[in-house]
Coordinates of C-alpha atoms in Angstrom, one line a residue:
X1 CA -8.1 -31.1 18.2
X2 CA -6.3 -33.4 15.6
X3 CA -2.8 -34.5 16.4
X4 CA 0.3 -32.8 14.8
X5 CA 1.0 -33.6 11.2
X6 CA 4.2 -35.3 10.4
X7 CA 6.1 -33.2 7.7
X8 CA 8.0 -35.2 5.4
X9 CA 10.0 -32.2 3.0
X10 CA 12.2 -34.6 1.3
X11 CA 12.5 -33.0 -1.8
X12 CA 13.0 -29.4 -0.2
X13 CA 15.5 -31.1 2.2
X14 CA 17.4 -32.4 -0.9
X15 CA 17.3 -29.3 -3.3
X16 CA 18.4 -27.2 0.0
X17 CA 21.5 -29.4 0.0
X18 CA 22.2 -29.8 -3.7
X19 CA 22.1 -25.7 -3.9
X20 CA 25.1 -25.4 -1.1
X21 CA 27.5 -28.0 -3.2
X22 CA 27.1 -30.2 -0.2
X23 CA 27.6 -34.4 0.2
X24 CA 24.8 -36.0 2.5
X25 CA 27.5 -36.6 5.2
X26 CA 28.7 -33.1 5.1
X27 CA 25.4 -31.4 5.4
X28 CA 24.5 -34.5 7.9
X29 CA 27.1 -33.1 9.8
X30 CA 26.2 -29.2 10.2
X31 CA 22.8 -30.2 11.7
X32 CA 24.1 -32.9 14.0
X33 CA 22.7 -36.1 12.6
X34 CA 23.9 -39.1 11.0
X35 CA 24.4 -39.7 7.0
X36 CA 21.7 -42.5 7.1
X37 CA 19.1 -40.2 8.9
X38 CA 19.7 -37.9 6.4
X39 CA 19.2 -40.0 3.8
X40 CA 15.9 -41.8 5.2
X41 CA 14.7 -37.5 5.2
X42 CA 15.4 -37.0 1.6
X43 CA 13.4 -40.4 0.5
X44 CA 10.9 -39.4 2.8
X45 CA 11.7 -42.5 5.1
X46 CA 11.5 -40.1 8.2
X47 CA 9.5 -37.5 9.0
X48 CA 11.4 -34.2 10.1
X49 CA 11.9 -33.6 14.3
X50 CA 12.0 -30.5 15.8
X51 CA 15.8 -30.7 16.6
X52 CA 16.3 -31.3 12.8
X53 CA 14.1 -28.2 11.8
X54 CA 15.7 -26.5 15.0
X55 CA 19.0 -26.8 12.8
X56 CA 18.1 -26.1 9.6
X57 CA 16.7 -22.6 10.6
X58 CA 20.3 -21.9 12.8
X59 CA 22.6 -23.4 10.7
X60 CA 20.8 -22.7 7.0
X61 CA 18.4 -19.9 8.1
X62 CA 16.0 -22.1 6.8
X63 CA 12.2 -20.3 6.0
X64 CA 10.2 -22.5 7.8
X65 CA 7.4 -21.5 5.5
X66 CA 8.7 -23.8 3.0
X67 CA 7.6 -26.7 4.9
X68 CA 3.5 -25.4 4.9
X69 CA 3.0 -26.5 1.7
X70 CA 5.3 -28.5 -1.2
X71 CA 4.7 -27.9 -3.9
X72 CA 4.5 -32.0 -4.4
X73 CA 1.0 -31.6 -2.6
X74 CA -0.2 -29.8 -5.4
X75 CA 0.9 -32.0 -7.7
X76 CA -0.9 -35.2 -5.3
X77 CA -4.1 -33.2 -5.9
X78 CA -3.7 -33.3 -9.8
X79 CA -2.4 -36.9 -9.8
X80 CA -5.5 -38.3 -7.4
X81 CA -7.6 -36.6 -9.3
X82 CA -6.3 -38.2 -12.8
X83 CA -6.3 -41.3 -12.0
X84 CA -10.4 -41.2 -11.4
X85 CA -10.3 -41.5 -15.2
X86 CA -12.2 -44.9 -15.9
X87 CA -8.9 -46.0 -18.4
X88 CA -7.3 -46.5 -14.8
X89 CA -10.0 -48.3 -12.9
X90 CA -7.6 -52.0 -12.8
X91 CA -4.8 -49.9 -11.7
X92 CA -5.9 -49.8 -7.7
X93 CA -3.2 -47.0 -6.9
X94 CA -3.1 -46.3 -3.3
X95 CA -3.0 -42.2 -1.9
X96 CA 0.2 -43.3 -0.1
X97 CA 2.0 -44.7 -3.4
X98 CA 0.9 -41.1 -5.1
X99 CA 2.0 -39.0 -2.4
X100 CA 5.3 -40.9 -2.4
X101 CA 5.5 -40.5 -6.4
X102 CA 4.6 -36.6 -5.9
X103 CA 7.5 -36.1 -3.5
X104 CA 10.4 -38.1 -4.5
X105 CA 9.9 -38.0 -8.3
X106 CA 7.6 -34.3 -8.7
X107 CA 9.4 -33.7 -12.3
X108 CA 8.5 -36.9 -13.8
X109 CA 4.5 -36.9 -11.9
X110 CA 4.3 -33.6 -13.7
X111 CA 5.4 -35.5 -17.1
X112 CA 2.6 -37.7 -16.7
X113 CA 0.2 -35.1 -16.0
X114 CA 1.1 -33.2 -19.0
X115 CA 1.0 -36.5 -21.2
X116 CA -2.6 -37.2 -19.6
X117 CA -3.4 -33.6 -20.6
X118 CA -2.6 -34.4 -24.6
X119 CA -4.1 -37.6 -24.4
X120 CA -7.4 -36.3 -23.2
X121 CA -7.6 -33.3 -25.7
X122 CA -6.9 -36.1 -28.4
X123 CA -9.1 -38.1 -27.2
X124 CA -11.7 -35.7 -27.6
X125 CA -11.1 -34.7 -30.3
X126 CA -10.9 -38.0 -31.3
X127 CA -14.5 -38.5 -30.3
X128 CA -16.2 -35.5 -32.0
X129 CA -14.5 -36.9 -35.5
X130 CA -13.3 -33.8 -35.7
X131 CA -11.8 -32.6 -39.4
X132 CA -10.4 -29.3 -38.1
X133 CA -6.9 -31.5 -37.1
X134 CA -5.0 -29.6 -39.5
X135 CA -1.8 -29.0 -36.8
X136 CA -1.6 -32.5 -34.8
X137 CA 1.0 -30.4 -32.0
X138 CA -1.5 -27.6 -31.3
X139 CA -4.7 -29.9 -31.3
X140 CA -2.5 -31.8 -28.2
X141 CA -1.6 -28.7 -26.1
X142 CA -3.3 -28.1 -23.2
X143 CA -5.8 -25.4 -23.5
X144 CA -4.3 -22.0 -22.9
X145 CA -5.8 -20.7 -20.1
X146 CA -5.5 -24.3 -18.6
X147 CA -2.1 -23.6 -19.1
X148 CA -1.6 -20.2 -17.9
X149 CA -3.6 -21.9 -14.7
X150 CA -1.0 -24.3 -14.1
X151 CA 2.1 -21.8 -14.7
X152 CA 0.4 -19.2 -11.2
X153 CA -0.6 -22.4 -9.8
X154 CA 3.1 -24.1 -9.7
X155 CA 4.8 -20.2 -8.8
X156 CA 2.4 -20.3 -5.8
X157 CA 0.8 -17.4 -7.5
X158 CA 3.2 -14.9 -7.0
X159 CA 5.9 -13.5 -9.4
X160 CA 8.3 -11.5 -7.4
X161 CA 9.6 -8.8 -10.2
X162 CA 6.5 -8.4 -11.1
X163 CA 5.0 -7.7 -7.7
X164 CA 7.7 -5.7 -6.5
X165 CA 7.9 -3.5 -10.3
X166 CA 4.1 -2.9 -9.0
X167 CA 4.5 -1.9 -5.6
X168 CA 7.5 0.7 -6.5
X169 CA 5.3 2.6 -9.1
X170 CA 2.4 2.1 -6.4
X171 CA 4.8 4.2 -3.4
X172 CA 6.0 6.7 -6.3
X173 CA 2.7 7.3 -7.2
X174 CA 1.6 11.1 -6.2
X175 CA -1.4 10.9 -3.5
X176 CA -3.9 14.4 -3.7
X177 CA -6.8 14.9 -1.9
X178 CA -8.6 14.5 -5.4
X179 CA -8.1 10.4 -4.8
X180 CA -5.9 7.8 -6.4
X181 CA -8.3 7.4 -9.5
X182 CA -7.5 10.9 -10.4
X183 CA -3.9 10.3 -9.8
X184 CA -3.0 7.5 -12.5
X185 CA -5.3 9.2 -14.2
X186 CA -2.7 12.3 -14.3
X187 CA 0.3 10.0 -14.2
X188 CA -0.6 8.7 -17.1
X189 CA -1.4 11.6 -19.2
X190 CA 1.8 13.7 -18.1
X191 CA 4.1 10.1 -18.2
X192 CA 2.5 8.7 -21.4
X193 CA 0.2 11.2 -23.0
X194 CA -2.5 8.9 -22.4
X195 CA -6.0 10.3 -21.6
X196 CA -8.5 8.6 -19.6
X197 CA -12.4 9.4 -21.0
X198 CA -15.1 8.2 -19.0
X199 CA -18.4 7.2 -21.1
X200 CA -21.7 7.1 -19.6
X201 CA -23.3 6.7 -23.6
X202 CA -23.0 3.1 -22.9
X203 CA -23.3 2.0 -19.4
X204 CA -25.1 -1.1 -20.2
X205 CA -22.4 -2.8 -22.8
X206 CA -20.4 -4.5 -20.4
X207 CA -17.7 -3.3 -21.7
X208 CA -15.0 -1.6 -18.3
X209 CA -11.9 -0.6 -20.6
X210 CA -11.1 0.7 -24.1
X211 CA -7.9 1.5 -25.5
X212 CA -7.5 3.2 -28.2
X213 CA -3.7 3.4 -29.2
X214 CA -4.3 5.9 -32.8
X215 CA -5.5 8.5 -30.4
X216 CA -3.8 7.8 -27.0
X217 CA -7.0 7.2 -25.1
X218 CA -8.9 4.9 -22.7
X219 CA -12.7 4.7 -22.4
X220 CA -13.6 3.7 -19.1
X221 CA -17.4 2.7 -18.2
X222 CA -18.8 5.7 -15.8
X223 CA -20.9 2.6 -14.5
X224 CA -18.3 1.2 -13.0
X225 CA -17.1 1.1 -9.2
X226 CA -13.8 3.2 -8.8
X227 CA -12.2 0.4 -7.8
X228 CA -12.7 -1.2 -11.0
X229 CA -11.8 1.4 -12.9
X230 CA -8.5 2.6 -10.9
X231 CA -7.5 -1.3 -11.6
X232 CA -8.4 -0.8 -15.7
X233 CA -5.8 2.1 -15.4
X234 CA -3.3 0.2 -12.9
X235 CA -3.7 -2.5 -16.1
X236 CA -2.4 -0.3 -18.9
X237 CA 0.0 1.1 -16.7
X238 CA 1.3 -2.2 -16.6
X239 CA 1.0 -2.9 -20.5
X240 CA 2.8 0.6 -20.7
X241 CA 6.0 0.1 -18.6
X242 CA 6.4 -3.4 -17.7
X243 CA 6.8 -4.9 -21.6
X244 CA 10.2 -6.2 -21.0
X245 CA 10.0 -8.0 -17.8
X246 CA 6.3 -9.3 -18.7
X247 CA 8.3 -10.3 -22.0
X248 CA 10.9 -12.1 -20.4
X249 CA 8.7 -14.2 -17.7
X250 CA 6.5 -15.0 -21.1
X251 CA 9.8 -16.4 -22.5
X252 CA 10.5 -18.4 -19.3
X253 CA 7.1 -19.8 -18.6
X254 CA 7.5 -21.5 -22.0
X255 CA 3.6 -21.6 -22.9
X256 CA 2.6 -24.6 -26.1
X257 CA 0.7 -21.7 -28.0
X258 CA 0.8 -18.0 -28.8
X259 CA -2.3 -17.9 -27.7
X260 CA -1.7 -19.3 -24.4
X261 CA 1.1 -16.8 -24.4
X262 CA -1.0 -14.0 -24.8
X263 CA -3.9 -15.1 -21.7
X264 CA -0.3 -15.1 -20.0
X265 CA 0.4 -11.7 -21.0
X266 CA -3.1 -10.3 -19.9
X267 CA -3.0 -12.0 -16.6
X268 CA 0.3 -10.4 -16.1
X269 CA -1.1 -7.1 -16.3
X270 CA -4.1 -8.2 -13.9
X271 CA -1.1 -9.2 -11.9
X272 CA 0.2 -5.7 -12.0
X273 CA -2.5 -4.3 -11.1
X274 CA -3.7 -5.8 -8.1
X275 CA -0.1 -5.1 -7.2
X276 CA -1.0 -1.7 -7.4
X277 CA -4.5 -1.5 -6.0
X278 CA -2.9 -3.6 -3.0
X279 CA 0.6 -3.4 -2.3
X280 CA 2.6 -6.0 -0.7
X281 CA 4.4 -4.6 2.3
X282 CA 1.8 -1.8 3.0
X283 CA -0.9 -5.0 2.7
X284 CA 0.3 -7.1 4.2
X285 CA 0.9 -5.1 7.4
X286 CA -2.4 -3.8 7.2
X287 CA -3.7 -7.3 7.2
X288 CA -1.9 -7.9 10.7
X289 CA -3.5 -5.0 11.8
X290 CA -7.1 -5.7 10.8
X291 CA -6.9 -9.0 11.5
X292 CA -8.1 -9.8 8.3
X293 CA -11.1 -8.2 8.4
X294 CA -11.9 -8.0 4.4
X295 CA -14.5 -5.1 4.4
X296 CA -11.9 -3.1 6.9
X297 CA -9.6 -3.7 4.3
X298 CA -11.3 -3.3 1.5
X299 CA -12.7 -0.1 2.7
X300 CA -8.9 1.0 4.0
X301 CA -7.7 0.3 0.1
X302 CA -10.8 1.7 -1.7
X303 CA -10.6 -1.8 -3.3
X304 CA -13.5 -4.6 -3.4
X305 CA -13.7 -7.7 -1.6
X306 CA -12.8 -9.8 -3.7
X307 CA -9.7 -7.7 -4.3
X308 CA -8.9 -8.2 -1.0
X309 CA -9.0 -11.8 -0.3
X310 CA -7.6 -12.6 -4.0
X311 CA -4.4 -10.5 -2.8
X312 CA -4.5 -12.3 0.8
X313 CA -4.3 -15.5 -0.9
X314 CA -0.7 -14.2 -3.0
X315 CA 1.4 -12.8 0.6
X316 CA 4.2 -15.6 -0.4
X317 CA 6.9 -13.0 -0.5
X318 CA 10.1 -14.6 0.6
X319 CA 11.1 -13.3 3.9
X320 CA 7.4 -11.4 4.3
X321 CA 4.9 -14.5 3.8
X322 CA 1.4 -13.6 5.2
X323 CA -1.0 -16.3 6.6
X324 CA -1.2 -18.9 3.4
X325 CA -5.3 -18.9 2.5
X326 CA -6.4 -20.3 0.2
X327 CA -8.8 -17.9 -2.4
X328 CA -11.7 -19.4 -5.4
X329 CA -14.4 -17.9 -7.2
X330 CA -17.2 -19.9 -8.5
X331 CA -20.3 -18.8 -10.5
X332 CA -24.0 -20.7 -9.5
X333 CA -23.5 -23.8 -11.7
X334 CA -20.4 -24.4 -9.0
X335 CA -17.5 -24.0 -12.3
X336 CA -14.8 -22.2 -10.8
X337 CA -13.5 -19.5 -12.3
X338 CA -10.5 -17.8 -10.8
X339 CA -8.5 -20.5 -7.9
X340 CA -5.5 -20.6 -5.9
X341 CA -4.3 -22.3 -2.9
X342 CA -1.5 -21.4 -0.4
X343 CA -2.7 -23.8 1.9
X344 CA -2.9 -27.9 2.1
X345 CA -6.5 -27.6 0.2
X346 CA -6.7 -28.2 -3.5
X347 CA -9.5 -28.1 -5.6
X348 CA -11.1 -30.3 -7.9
X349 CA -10.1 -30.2 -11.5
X350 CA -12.5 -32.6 -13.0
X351 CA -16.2 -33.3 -11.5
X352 CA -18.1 -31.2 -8.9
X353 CA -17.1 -29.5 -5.6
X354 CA -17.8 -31.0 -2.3
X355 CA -21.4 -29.8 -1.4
X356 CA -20.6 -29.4 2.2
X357 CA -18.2 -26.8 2.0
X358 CA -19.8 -23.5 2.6
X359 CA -18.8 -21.5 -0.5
X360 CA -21.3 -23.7 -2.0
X361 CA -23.8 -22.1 0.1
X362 CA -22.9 -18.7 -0.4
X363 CA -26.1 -17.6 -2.9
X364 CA -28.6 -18.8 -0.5
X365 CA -27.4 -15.6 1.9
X366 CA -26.4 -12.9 -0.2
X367 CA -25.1 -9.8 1.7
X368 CA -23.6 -12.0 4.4
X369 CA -20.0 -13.7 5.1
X370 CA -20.8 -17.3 6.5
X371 CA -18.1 -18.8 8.4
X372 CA -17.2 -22.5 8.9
X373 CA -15.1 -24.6 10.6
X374 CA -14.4 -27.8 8.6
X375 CA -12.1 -30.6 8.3
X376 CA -10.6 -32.5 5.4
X377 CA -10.1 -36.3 5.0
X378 CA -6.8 -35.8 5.8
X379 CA -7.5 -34.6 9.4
X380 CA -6.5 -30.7 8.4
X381 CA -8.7 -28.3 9.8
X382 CA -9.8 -25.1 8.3
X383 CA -11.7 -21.6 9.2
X384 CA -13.7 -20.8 5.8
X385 CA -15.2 -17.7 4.9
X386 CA -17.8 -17.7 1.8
X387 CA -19.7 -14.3 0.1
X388 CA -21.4 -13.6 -2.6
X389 CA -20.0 -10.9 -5.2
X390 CA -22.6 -9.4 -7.5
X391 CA -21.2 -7.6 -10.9
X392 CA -23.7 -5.7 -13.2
X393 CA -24.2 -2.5 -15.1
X394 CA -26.3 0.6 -15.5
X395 CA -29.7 -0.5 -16.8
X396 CA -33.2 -2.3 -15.1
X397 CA -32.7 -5.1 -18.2
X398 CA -28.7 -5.6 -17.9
X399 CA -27.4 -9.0 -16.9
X400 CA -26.6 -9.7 -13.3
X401 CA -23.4 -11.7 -13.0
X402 CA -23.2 -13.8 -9.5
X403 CA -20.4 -15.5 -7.5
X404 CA -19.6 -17.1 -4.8
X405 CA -16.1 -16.1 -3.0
X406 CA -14.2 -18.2 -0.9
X407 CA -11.7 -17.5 1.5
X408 CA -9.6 -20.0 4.0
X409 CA -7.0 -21.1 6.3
X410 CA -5.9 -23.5 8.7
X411 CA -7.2 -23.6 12.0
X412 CA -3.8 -22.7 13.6
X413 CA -3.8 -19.2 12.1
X414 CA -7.3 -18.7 13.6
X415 CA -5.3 -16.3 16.2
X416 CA -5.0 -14.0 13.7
X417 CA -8.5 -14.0 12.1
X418 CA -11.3 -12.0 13.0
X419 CA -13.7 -14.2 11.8
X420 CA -12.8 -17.0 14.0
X421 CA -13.8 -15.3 17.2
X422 CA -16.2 -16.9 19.2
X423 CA -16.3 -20.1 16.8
X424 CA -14.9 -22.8 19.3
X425 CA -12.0 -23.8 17.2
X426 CA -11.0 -26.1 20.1
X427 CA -14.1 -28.3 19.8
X428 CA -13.5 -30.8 17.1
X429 CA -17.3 -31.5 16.8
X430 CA -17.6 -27.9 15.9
X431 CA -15.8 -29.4 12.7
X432 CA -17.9 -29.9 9.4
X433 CA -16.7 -32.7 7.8
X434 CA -15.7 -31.4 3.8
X435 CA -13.4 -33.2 1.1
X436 CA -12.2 -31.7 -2.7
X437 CA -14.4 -34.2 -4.9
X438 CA -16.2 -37.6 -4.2
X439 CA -13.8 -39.4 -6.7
X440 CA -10.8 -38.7 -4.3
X441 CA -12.8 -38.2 -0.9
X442 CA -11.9 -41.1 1.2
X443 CA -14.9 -40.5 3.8
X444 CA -17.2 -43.7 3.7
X445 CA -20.2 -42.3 5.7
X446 CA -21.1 -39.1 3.6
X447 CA -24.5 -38.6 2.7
X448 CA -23.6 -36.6 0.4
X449 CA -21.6 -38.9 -1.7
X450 CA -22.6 -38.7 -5.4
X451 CA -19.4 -41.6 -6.9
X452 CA -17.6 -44.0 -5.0
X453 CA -13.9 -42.9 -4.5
X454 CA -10.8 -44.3 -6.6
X455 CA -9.3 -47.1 -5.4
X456 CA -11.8 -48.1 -3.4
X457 CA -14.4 -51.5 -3.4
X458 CA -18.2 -51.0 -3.1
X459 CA -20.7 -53.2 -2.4
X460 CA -24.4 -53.4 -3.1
X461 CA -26.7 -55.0 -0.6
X462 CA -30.2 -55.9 -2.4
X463 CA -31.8 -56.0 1.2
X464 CA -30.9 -52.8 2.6
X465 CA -30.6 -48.9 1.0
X466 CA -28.9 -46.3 3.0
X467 CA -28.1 -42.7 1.9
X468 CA -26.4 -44.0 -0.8
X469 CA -27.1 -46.8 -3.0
X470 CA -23.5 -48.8 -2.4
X471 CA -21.1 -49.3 0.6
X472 CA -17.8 -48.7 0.6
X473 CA -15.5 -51.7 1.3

């Protein structure tokens, strides 16, 4: 087993302080340690004891959750990933110097980022010659649902009000033996006058969910799974009721575009509704219970699998966090399409995924969960799960949509997982070695190696050719 991490939390240590009104030698002295300790804690100097974090919880009934993952890691991940952009290669910035810059300065790494992001998009633009640049401003925001990524990305992928709007309306809703489908289907023609039609004319369009607001009626595909469809009516529900809140978090989030505002507005509802299909508290316990078994759950909440572990990945619920996992979908040319990460592990935003990782793997064995234990460059180790999802519709000739699922956590919650049973989580060479992308993989002996990594020398020897054609210094 790897050593215990150091946690350095100077910025949560700081904003902890800042929020009680407190000097560095008066909060220094509720948790029994001197001013300069304190300060060589905030500046990340020092790495947090146990008595320290021992005091925070008793004095400041501290959520020690908050120290799993800062949000400054998030931001590393993005930096590291950045600076692989060739414009940088005679800037040889080292991981230390952008995990310092992540966790003592996040607002202005994030400022960078953001600049990066306009200078790309007008660099491409750039390149193309393109002689649509009517409105310079919109041409340099980021693309919406880039944008709307970011905004669930930095809120750890869970907006309270919205969560907790859901899971009220979720316990109010009546439960009959005719099943829960039938029940928002009543709810919303006795609450709204809104009824639900389901079509079987055209099983084969692709279309789940129509709304049509002249007549006061959805259209719901008949080929569809019920969990599907109970979510397209879980969704309207939530266009229905929750306009104000959903149009006060649009106001907040700030989005560059209207039409980034409006992805917002749809994933809101999604939001909603997987609040509803799955709802926190009764979740989350049954999770516990099940020991995150994901067809037991899935089955227990008539919901589908991917359902399941997307929710698993959201428990951040102050006071009721669940185990942090980390959730992605990707399709078979490895883009990712939905992503989120409670957990230490990022993902790539530019470039390919590491091949090693097992959700890579995933089509190869359809119909079966394959598990792995792996460990990143960092020395965190993780129990990874990986599936493939298959989506299509009624008809011998109707496309066949494919992805791969992924579903983790670190190896300390492996207690709690099913799927780690009889997996020898105590043998380190039961460990595949896995990174987030070659261009900020440190690991000098993969064979899978595709680009050197940033910040780093190679070498070419003309008399001998290994795996790779280049060492790396």
């Amino acid at each position: 087993m790897t050593a215990s991490r150091k946690i350095f939390a100077g910025a949560r240590i700081r904003l902890l302080r800042q929020g009680l009104n407190l000097t560095q030698a008066e909060f220094a002295q509720q948790i029994g340690i001197s001013t300069s300790y304190l300060n060589q804690i905030e500046n990340n100097q020092r790495a947090l004891s146990g008595s320290v974090i021992l005091a925070l919880v008793d004095t400041f009934n501290f959520d020690l959750s908050e120290l799993a993952l800062d949000g400054a890691g998030k931001v590393s991940v993005d930096l590291q990933e950045v600076l692989t952009d060739p414009i940088f290669s005679d800037n040889k910035v080292l991981t230390q110097e952008i995990k310092v810059a992540a966790t003592n300065a996040p607002n202005v790494t994030k400022a960078f980022l953001d600049l990066y992001r306009m200078f790309q998009k007008s660099r491409e633009q750039l390149g193309e010659v393109d002689n649509a640049l009517k409105d310079r401003e919109a041409s340099l925001a980021p693309l919406p649902y880039e944008e709307v990524r970011d905004y669930f990305h930095y809120n750890d992928n869970y907006i309270d009000g919205l969560d907790r709007a859901a899971e009220s309306f979720a316990t109010s809703l009546p439960h009959t033996d005719a099943g829960r489908h039938t029940d928002i289907a009543d709810y919303l023609r006795q609450k709204h006058d809104v009824r639900v039609v389901m079509r079987k004319d055209k099983p084969s369009s692709g279309t789940v969910r129509t709304y049509d607001p002249a007549t006061k009626t959805i259209y719901l595909n008949a080929a569809s799974t019920m969990a599907t469809n109970f979510f397209q009516l879980a969704y309207q529900v939530g266009l229905l009721e929750q306009g104000n809140l959903i149009e006060q978090l649009l106001d907040d989030a700030g989005f560059h575009t209207d039409v980034a505002r409006e992805v917002c507005r749809m994933t809101f509802a999604n939001y909603f509704a997987g609040a509803v299909v799955l709802p926190y508290s009764e979740f989350a316990q049954a999770a516990k219970d099940q020991r995150h078994d994901v067809e037991k759950l899935a089955f227990q909440f008539d919901a589908s699998a991917e359902q399941v572990c997307h929710r698993l990945s959201m428990l951040q619920r102050p006071g009721e966090k669940g185990i942090p996992f980390y959730f992605l979908r990707i399709d078979q040319a490895g883009n990712i399409t939905k992503r989120h990460s409670a957990t230490t592990l990022q993902f790539t935003r530019f470039g390919g995924g590491c091949p090693l990782w097992n959700v890579h793997h995933a089509f190869q064995s359809p119909g079966e969960i394959l598990r792995q234990l792996a460990v990143t460059p960092d020395g965190v180790q993780y129990l990874s799960l990986a599936f493939v999802q298959t989506k299509r519709v009624a008809g011998f000739k109707s496309p066949v949509r494919k992805y791969a699922i992924g579903l983790g956590c670190e190896i300390k919650h492996a207690g709690h997982v099913v799927y780690a049973d009889d997996m020898g989580t105590t043998d380190a060479s039961n460990f595949d070695p896995i990174g987030t992308s070659c261009r900020i993989c440190e690991r000098t002996d993969c064979f899978h190696r595709s680009v050197p990594p940033i910040g780093k020398d190679i070498k070419v020897d003309h008399n001998t050719r290994g795996s790779v054609p280049f060492k790396i210094a």
